[in-house]
Structures are given as structure tokens and as C-alpha cells.
GROMACS .gro file of C-alpha atoms in nm:
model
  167
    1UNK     CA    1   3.193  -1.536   1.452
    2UNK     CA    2   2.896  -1.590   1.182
    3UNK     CA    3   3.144  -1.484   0.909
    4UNK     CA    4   3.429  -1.701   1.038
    5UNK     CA    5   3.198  -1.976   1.070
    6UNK     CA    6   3.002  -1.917   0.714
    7UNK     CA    7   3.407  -1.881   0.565
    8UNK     CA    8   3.540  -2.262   0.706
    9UNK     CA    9   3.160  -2.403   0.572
   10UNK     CA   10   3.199  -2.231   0.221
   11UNK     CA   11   3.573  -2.372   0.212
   12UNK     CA   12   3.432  -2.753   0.310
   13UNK     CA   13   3.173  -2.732   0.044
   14UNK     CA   14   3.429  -2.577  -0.188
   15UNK     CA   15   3.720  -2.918  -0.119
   16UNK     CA   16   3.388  -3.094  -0.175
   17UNK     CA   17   3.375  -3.006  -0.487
   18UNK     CA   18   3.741  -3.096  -0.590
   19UNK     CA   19   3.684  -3.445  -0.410
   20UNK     CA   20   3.330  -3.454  -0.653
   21UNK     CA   21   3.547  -3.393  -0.965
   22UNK     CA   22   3.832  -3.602  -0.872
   23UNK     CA   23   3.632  -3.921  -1.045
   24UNK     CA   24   3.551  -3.757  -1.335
   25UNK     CA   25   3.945  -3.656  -1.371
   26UNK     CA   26   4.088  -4.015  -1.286
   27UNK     CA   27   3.805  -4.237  -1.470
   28UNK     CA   28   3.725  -4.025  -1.752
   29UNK     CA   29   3.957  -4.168  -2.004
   30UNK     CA   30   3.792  -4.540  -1.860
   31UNK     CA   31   3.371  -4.438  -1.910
   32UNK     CA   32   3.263  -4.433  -2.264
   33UNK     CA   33   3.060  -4.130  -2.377
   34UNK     CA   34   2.764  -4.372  -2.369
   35UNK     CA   35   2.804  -4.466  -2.006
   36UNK     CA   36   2.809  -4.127  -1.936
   37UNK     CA   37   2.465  -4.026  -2.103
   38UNK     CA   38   2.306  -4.309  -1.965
   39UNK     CA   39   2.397  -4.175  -1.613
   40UNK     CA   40   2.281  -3.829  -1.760
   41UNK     CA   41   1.972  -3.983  -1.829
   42UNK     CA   42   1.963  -4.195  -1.467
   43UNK     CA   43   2.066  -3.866  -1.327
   44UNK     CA   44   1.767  -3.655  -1.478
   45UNK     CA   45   1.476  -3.884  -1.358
   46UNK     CA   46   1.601  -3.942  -1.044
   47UNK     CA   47   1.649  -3.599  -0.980
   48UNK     CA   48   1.353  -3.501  -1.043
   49UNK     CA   49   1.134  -3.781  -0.831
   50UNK     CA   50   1.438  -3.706  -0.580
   51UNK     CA   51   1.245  -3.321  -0.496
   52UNK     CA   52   0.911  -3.485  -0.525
   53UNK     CA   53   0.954  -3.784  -0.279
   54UNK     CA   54   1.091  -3.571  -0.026
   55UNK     CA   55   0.785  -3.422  -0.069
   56UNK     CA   56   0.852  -3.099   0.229
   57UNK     CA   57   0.883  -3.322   0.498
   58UNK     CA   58   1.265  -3.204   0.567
   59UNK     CA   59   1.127  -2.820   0.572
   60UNK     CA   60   0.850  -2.949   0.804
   61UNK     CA   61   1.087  -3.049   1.053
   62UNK     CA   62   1.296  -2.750   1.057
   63UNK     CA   63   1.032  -2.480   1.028
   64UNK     CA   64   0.800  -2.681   1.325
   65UNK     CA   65   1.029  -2.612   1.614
   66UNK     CA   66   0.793  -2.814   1.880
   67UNK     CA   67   0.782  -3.132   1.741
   68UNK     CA   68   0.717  -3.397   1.998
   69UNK     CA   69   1.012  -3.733   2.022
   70UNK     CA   70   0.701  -3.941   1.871
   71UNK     CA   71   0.557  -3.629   1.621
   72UNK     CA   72   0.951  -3.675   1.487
   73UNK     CA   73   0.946  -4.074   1.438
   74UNK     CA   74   0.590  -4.057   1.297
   75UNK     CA   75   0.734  -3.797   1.051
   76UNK     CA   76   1.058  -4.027   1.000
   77UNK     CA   77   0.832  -4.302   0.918
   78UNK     CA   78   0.628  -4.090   0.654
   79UNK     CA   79   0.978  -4.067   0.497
   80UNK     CA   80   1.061  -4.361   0.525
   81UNK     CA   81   0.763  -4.480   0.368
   82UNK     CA   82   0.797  -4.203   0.054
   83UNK     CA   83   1.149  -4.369   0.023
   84UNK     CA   84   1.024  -4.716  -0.036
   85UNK     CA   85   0.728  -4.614  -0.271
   86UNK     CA   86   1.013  -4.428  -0.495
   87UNK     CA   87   1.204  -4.717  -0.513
   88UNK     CA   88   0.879  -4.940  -0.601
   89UNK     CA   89   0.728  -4.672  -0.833
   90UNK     CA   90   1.095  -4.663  -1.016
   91UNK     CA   91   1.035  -5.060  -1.046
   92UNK     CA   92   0.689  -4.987  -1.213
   93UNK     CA   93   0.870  -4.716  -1.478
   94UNK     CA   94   1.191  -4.829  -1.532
   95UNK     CA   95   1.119  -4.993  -1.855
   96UNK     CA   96   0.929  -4.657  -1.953
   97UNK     CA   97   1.212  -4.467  -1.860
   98UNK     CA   98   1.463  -4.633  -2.085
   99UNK     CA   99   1.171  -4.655  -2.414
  100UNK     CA  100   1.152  -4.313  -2.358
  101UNK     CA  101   1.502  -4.204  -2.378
  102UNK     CA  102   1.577  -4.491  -2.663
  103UNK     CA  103   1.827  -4.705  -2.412
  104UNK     CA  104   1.782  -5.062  -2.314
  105UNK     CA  105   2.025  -5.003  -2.026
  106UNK     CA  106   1.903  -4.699  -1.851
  107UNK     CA  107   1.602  -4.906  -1.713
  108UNK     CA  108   1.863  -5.137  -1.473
  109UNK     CA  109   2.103  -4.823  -1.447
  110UNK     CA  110   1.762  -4.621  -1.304
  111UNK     CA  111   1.607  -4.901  -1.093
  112UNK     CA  112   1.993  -4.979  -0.929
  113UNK     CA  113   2.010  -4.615  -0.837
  114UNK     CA  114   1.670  -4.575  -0.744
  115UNK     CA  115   1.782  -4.749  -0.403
  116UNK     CA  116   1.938  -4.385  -0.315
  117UNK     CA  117   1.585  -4.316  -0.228
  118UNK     CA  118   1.523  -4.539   0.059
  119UNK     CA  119   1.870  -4.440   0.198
  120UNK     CA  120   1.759  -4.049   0.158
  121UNK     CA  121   1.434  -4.081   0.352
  122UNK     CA  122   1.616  -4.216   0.679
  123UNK     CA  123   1.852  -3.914   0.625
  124UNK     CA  124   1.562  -3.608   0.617
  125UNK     CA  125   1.438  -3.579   0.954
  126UNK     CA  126   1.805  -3.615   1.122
  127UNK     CA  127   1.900  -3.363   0.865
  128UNK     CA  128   1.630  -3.158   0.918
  129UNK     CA  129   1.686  -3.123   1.320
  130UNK     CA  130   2.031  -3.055   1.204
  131UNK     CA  131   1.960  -2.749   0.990
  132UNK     CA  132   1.687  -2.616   1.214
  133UNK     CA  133   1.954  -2.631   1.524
  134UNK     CA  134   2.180  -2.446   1.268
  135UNK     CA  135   2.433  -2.715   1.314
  136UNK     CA  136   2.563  -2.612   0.955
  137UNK     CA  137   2.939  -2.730   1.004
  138UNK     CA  138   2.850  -3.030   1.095
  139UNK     CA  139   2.622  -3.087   0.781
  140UNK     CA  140   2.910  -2.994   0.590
  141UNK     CA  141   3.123  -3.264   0.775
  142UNK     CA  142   2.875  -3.506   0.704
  143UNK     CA  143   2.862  -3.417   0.330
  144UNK     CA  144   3.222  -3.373   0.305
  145UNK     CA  145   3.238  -3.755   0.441
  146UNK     CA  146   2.953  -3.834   0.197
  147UNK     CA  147   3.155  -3.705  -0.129
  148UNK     CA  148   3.442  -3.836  -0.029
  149UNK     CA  149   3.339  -4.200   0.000
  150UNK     CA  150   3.107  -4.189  -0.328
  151UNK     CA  151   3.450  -3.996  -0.477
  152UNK     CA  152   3.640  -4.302  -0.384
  153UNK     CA  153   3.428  -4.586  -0.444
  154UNK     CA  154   3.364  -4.438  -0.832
  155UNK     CA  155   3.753  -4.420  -0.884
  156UNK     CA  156   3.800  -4.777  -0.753
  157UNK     CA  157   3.471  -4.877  -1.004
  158UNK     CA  158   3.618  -4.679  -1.299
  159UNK     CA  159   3.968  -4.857  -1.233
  160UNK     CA  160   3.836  -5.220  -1.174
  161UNK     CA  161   3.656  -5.143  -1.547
  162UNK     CA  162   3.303  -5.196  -1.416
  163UNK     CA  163   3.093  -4.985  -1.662
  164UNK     CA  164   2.678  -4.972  -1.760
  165UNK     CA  165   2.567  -5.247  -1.966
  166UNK     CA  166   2.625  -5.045  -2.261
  167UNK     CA  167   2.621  -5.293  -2.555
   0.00000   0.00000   0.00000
């Protein structure tokens, strides 16, 4: 049953994955080279304050099996809280950002993006009971779901020609 189970999980993350690509394939002829750096560039900063503002509270809540209903939403609101301060901290250092990797644009690119945060920290203690009650095919729903919408609305972007304020 574990293997069956671990085999339909492995084969969601793996149509993920095609439904990830599936912008790059059907826009990539409509992003310059440029557009796609400066999401390089978005993409490096943010993932990197990304592992620091979750800052262990998911592994918290699936390694601490006794949490109490108000322990949980006193945890939620601690991420909650680290979501808002990345979002105002990316405010402080967008301008920063961009001087530092030589691009006017990748200061609005990283502070529109930054928002991600915010909706992140009201996902890590939900996700967290999730993966401690091993409810891994429904994760993978949930990402699947995830992908799929992000997959769309970037195709529907890329076609209606909106692209970074690339000079």
C-alpha cells in the first residue's frame, strides 16, 4: 500500500512538472532574454528570504505532535507575522536589490513578487498538520492545483504580451 501510494504521489509531482514547463514551452518565443534574467534575479532573492522567513515554524508543527487548537493559531500568527515583515523588509531593499544586480526593473519585479510571502505564511501551519498527518496525496493535490493555475495564468500573461518593464 506505501509503494502504491508513494507510485500515484511521484506520478502527480511528475504531471506537475510538465504543467510547470508548459509556460516556458508556449511563451518562450513571447519573453525576451532580459525578462527572463530579471525573473532569474527576482527568483534568486526571493528564494533565498523564502527559507529564511519560514524560519522552522512548518517543521515545528509537524515534529510537535501535541500542539494545543490555540498553541496552532499562536504559531499561525507568528507566520503570519514573518510573512508581512518579508514583504515590508523587501520594500526596504528593493532598490538595493536591483543596484546590486545592475537592473532598474528588478526592484518593482522583486517587491510585486515579494507578496508570495504573505500568501506562504497562511499556508505553513495547514501544511504542516498536513505533512505531520502524512496526508501526502493530498499535498500533492493541492500542489498539482497550485501549478496548474500559476501554469495557466503565465500562458494567458505571456499571450496578452504583458512583460517586465524591461526598457
Amino acid at each position: 500500500a506505501a509503494g502504491r501510494g508513494g507510485a500515484g504521489v511521484g506520478q502527480l509531482k511528475g504531471r506537475g512538472q510538465v504543467v510547470a514547463w508548459s509556460p516556458t514551452l508556449a511563451g518562450g518565443g513571447r519573453v525576451s532574454a532580459v525578462d527572463y534574467g530579471i525573473g532569474g534575479a527576482a527568483s534568486l532573492y526571493l528564494g533565498l528570504l523564502g527559507i529564511v522567513s519560514e524560519f522552522g515554524i512548518g517543521s515545528a508543527g509537524v515534529v510537535m505532535r501535541t500542539l494545543t487548537p490555540s498553541q496552532l493559531r499562536q504559531i499561525n500568527t507568528i507566520s503570519i507575522f514573518f510573512g508581512v515583515f518579508g514583504v515590508a523588509l523587501t520594500g526596504v531593499l528593493a532598490h538595493y536589490i536591483a543596484l546590486f544586480f545592475h537592473s532598474p526593473t528588478v526592484g518593482p519585479v522583486v517587491l510585486a513578487l515579494s507578496s508570495t510571502f504573505l500568501i506562504a505564511a497562511f499556508r505553513i501551519v495547514p501544511w504542516a498538520l498536513l505533512q505531520r498527518d502524512m496526508q501526502f496525496k493530498r499535498i500533492a493535490v493541492f500542489e498539482g492545483v497550485q501549478t496548474l493555475a500559476l501554469a495557466v495564468l503565465s500562458i494567458v500573461l505571456a499571450m496578452a504580451g504583458v512583460r517586465c518593464l524591461t526598457p
